[in-house]
Amino acid sequence: MSADDLIRQVDNLGRVFAAEIEPLAGEQEIRNAQARYLGKKGTVSQLMKQMRHVPAAQRKRVGSVFNRVKSSIADAVAAKLRQLEEVDKASDLARTIDVTLPGRQGAIGRLHLVTQVWNEVVEIFSEIGFEVAEGPQIDTDFHCFEALAMPKGHPARDMQDTFYITDDVVLRPHTSPVQIRTMTSQTPPVKIIAPGVVYRRDDDPTHSPMFTQLEGLLVDEVVGLSDLKGVFLHLIRRFYGKSLEVRFRPSYFPFVEPGVEVDMQCAFCMSGNPACRVCKGTGWIEISGAGMVDPDVFAHVDYDAEKFTGFAWGMGLERIAMLRHNVNDIKHLYEGDVRFLRQF
Ligand code: PHE
């Protein structure tokens, strides 16, 4: 093969290579193409072997053409790879966040229905001068029973199915121990409410082992059941937004005398409609236990029962929440199903 033939062929290979990598878009493909030409067994290297047929005087000229073609192939590869990198960078940029778009809204939580009712009821009582008092959820037998005129062995202790931790320490089964804690730490007049969680060994559609009560206590020189009635009228008229009536029915709690159950007029049928599922046609709904503080309780806290009288009540907050929203199973309040809770 003549020197000129060889030069033509090498030049041709350079042009073919340029055309071959032009459409390639992947780094690996480009490198493979490079190897097919410049690799040990590549087409350029194969052609180089023809050099031995070229007369010695011509070799330098031919060799420089080989070098030019090889470096043009290497340059073309480098340029092609740079170009790929630019394309990648550009598409990365196109993917970046558009900060002018509105953000995705996170789910907004809200207060649990019982907490809403708790806050609302505290607000309603504070309008008529009641202050919030607190006590521990784990309390002593003395505060939960003894000082409330239920000595050990008293049959009324069975009214609350209490969780005992030791013989003298319990999960409070009602908020009434806060009455005792308040009276042992302050002198009359006393005017408090004590909302709080209580525990009982109880579990059915209207009872949960943990629930929420709101205790109330008012002690002063001249206090009667009529005042208690006024307090309840204020509560239910504000809470239900209707002019509902209140009635007392005689009942028994060891720490009050007399003891009553407080009923409110049925807010759903108003009149005792026989078809009403809420009041079952009676027209009344029981909402609280209450009564005049028993002198025996005053004796436990060193209050002068000759000088002071007082009333107390304890009501379930779940119950009035369920009544207001027509919820028929207390479990709904504690299962944590957001589809239910979201409604409130
Ligand atoms: N502590 C009583 C209960 O849980 C309710 C109550 C409180 C009754 C205050 C009368 C006075 O059942």
Short mmCIF file of N, CA, C and O in Angstrom, two decimals, residues 20-80:
data_model
loop_
_atom_site.label_atom_id
_atom_site.label_comp_id
_atom_site.label_asym_id
_atom_site.label_seq_id
_atom_site.Cartn_x
_atom_site.Cartn_y
_atom_site.Cartn_z
N GLU A 20 -19.80 8.78 13.36
CA GLU A 20 -20.34 7.69 14.19
C GLU A 20 -20.71 8.16 15.59
O GLU A 20 -21.73 7.76 16.14
N ILE A 21 -19.88 9.01 16.20
CA ILE A 21 -20.23 9.39 17.57
C ILE A 21 -21.22 10.57 17.65
O ILE A 21 -21.82 10.81 18.69
N GLU A 22 -21.41 11.20 16.53
CA GLU A 22 -22.31 12.36 16.53
C GLU A 22 -23.66 12.06 17.20
O GLU A 22 -24.07 12.80 18.09
N PRO A 23 -24.36 10.95 16.84
CA PRO A 23 -25.69 10.73 17.44
C PRO A 23 -25.65 10.08 18.83
O PRO A 23 -26.70 9.93 19.47
N LEU A 24 -24.45 9.69 19.32
CA LEU A 24 -24.42 8.95 20.59
C LEU A 24 -24.75 9.87 21.77
O LEU A 24 -24.34 11.02 21.81
N ALA A 25 -25.50 9.27 22.78
CA ALA A 25 -25.93 10.12 23.90
C ALA A 25 -25.55 9.53 25.25
O ALA A 25 -25.87 10.07 26.29
N GLY A 26 -24.83 8.38 25.23
CA GLY A 26 -24.45 7.79 26.53
C GLY A 26 -22.95 7.71 26.65
O GLY A 26 -22.25 7.43 25.68
N GLU A 27 -22.43 7.96 27.84
CA GLU A 27 -21.00 7.98 28.06
C GLU A 27 -20.36 6.64 27.65
O GLU A 27 -19.34 6.61 26.98
N GLN A 28 -21.02 5.54 28.06
CA GLN A 28 -20.46 4.23 27.78
C GLN A 28 -20.34 3.97 26.28
O GLN A 28 -19.33 3.48 25.78
N GLU A 29 -21.37 4.36 25.54
CA GLU A 29 -21.37 4.16 24.09
C GLU A 29 -20.22 4.92 23.45
O GLU A 29 -19.57 4.43 22.51
N ILE A 30 -20.00 6.12 23.95
CA ILE A 30 -18.93 6.95 23.39
C ILE A 30 -17.56 6.32 23.66
O ILE A 30 -16.71 6.22 22.77
N ARG A 31 -17.41 5.83 24.89
CA ARG A 31 -16.12 5.21 25.23
C ARG A 31 -15.90 3.92 24.42
O ARG A 31 -14.78 3.60 24.02
N ASN A 32 -17.00 3.17 24.19
CA ASN A 32 -16.88 1.96 23.37
C ASN A 32 -16.43 2.30 21.95
O ASN A 32 -15.58 1.61 21.38
N ALA A 33 -17.03 3.36 21.41
CA ALA A 33 -16.67 3.78 20.05
C ALA A 33 -15.19 4.15 19.99
O ALA A 33 -14.46 3.75 19.07
N GLN A 34 -14.76 4.87 21.03
CA GLN A 34 -13.34 5.27 21.10
C GLN A 34 -12.43 4.03 21.05
O GLN A 34 -11.45 3.99 20.32
N ALA A 35 -12.83 3.00 21.85
CA ALA A 35 -12.01 1.78 21.93
C ALA A 35 -11.98 1.06 20.58
O ALA A 35 -10.98 0.50 20.19
N ARG A 36 -13.12 1.10 19.86
CA ARG A 36 -13.17 0.43 18.55
C ARG A 36 -12.17 1.04 17.56
O ARG A 36 -11.69 0.39 16.67
N TYR A 37 -11.85 2.31 17.77
CA TYR A 37 -10.91 2.97 16.85
C TYR A 37 -9.49 3.00 17.40
O TYR A 37 -8.55 2.65 16.74
N LEU A 38 -9.37 3.42 18.68
CA LEU A 38 -8.03 3.64 19.21
C LEU A 38 -7.51 2.49 20.06
O LEU A 38 -6.34 2.48 20.43
N GLY A 39 -8.38 1.54 20.42
CA GLY A 39 -7.95 0.42 21.26
C GLY A 39 -6.88 -0.42 20.56
O GLY A 39 -6.64 -0.25 19.35
N LYS A 40 -6.25 -1.31 21.32
CA LYS A 40 -5.14 -2.12 20.76
C LYS A 40 -5.54 -2.82 19.48
O LYS A 40 -4.75 -2.92 18.54
N LYS A 41 -6.78 -3.34 19.44
CA LYS A 41 -7.21 -4.02 18.22
C LYS A 41 -8.14 -3.14 17.41
O LYS A 41 -8.83 -3.60 16.51
N GLY A 42 -8.13 -1.87 17.72
CA GLY A 42 -9.02 -0.93 17.05
C GLY A 42 -8.61 -0.70 15.60
O GLY A 42 -7.50 -1.06 15.19
N THR A 43 -9.52 -0.12 14.84
CA THR A 43 -9.29 0.06 13.40
C THR A 43 -8.06 0.92 13.09
O THR A 43 -7.32 0.64 12.16
N VAL A 44 -7.82 1.94 13.90
CA VAL A 44 -6.66 2.79 13.65
C VAL A 44 -5.37 2.00 13.91
O VAL A 44 -4.44 2.02 13.09
N SER A 45 -5.38 1.24 15.00
CA SER A 45 -4.18 0.45 15.32
C SER A 45 -3.91 -0.59 14.22
O SER A 45 -2.77 -0.84 13.85
N GLN A 46 -5.01 -1.22 13.71
CA GLN A 46 -4.86 -2.20 12.62
C GLN A 46 -4.19 -1.56 11.41
O GLN A 46 -3.27 -2.11 10.82
N LEU A 47 -4.67 -0.34 11.12
CA LEU A 47 -4.16 0.35 9.95
C LEU A 47 -2.67 0.73 10.12
O LEU A 47 -1.90 0.71 9.14
N MET A 48 -2.32 1.02 11.39
CA MET A 48 -0.93 1.38 11.70
C MET A 48 0.04 0.28 11.25
O MET A 48 1.17 0.55 10.86
N LYS A 49 -0.48 -0.98 11.31
CA LYS A 49 0.40 -2.10 10.95
C LYS A 49 0.88 -2.00 9.51
O LYS A 49 1.92 -2.56 9.15
N GLN A 50 0.07 -1.29 8.70
CA GLN A 50 0.46 -1.14 7.28
C GLN A 50 1.70 -0.26 7.12
O GLN A 50 2.28 -0.22 6.04
N MET A 51 2.09 0.44 8.19
CA MET A 51 3.24 1.34 8.14
C MET A 51 4.51 0.63 7.64
O MET A 51 5.34 1.23 6.96
N ARG A 52 4.58 -0.67 8.00
CA ARG A 52 5.81 -1.34 7.60
C ARG A 52 5.97 -1.46 6.09
O ARG A 52 7.04 -1.67 5.57
N HIS A 53 4.88 -1.33 5.32
CA HIS A 53 4.99 -1.37 3.86
C HIS A 53 5.35 -0.02 3.27
O HIS A 53 5.63 0.10 2.09
N VAL A 54 5.31 1.01 4.11
CA VAL A 54 5.60 2.35 3.60
C VAL A 54 7.12 2.55 3.56
O VAL A 54 7.81 2.21 4.53
N PRO A 55 7.62 3.07 2.47
CA PRO A 55 9.06 3.31 2.39
C PRO A 55 9.52 4.22 3.53
O PRO A 55 8.77 5.13 3.92
N ALA A 56 10.72 3.92 4.04
CA ALA A 56 11.21 4.61 5.23
C ALA A 56 11.12 6.13 5.09
O ALA A 56 10.75 6.83 6.04
N ALA A 57 11.42 6.63 3.92
CA ALA A 57 11.44 8.08 3.73
C ALA A 57 10.07 8.73 3.90
O ALA A 57 9.96 9.91 4.20
N GLN A 58 9.03 7.92 3.70
CA GLN A 58 7.66 8.47 3.76
C GLN A 58 7.05 8.35 5.17
O GLN A 58 6.01 8.95 5.46
N ARG A 59 7.67 7.53 6.00
CA ARG A 59 7.01 7.16 7.26
C ARG A 59 6.70 8.34 8.15
O ARG A 59 5.65 8.40 8.79
N LYS A 60 7.61 9.29 8.16
CA LYS A 60 7.42 10.41 9.05
C LYS A 60 6.13 11.16 8.68
O LYS A 60 5.32 11.49 9.54
N ARG A 61 5.95 11.38 7.37
CA ARG A 61 4.78 12.10 6.87
C ARG A 61 3.51 11.34 7.25
O ARG A 61 2.57 11.89 7.82
N VAL A 62 3.55 10.02 7.00
CA VAL A 62 2.35 9.20 7.28
C VAL A 62 2.08 9.18 8.79
O VAL A 62 0.96 9.33 9.24
N GLY A 63 3.21 9.02 9.53
CA GLY A 63 3.06 8.95 11.01
C GLY A 63 2.41 10.20 11.55
O GLY A 63 1.56 10.13 12.44
N SER A 64 2.75 11.36 10.98
CA SER A 64 2.16 12.58 11.54
C SER A 64 0.65 12.65 11.24
O SER A 64 -0.13 13.18 12.02
N VAL A 65 0.27 12.04 10.09
CA VAL A 65 -1.18 12.01 9.80
C VAL A 65 -1.89 11.11 10.81
O VAL A 65 -2.95 11.45 11.34
N PHE A 66 -1.26 9.95 11.08
CA PHE A 66 -1.84 9.07 12.11
C PHE A 66 -2.02 9.82 13.44
O PHE A 66 -3.09 9.76 14.06
N ASN A 67 -0.98 10.54 13.83
CA ASN A 67 -1.07 11.28 15.10
C ASN A 67 -2.20 12.31 15.09
O ASN A 67 -2.93 12.47 16.06
N ARG A 68 -2.29 13.00 13.93
CA ARG A 68 -3.34 14.02 13.84
C ARG A 68 -4.72 13.37 13.99
O ARG A 68 -5.56 13.84 14.76
N VAL A 69 -4.91 12.24 13.27
CA VAL A 69 -6.22 11.58 13.31
C VAL A 69 -6.52 11.05 14.73
O VAL A 69 -7.61 11.22 15.25
N LYS A 70 -5.48 10.45 15.33
CA LYS A 70 -5.71 9.93 16.69
C LYS A 70 -6.11 11.05 17.65
O LYS A 70 -7.05 10.91 18.44
N SER A 71 -5.38 12.17 17.55
CA SER A 71 -5.73 13.19 18.53
C SER A 71 -7.06 13.85 18.18
O SER A 71 -7.80 14.29 19.06
N SER A 72 -7.44 13.83 16.88
CA SER A 72 -8.76 14.41 16.57
C SER A 72 -9.87 13.50 17.12
O SER A 72 -10.91 13.96 17.57
N ILE A 73 -9.59 12.17 17.08
CA ILE A 73 -10.58 11.25 17.67
C ILE A 73 -10.68 11.49 19.18
O ILE A 73 -11.78 11.62 19.73
N ALA A 74 -9.50 11.60 19.83
CA ALA A 74 -9.51 11.83 21.28
C ALA A 74 -10.21 13.15 21.61
O ALA A 74 -11.00 13.23 22.56
N ASP A 75 -9.95 14.18 20.78
CA ASP A 75 -10.60 15.48 21.03
C ASP A 75 -12.11 15.39 20.86
O ASP A 75 -12.89 15.95 21.64
N ALA A 76 -12.51 14.64 19.80
CA ALA A 76 -13.95 14.51 19.55
C ALA A 76 -14.64 13.81 20.73
O ALA A 76 -15.74 14.19 21.15
N VAL A 77 -13.96 12.78 21.27
CA VAL A 77 -14.52 12.07 22.43
C VAL A 77 -14.67 13.03 23.62
O VAL A 77 -15.72 13.12 24.26
N ALA A 78 -13.58 13.79 23.88
CA ALA A 78 -13.62 14.69 25.03
C ALA A 78 -14.74 15.73 24.85
O ALA A 78 -15.49 16.01 25.79
N ALA A 79 -14.87 16.24 23.62
CA ALA A 79 -15.90 17.27 23.37
C ALA A 79 -17.29 16.68 23.57
O ALA A 79 -18.18 17.30 24.17
N LYS A 80 -17.43 15.45 23.06
CA LYS A 80 -18.75 14.80 23.17
C LYS A 80 -19.11 14.58 24.66
O LYS A 80 -20.24 14.81 25.08
#
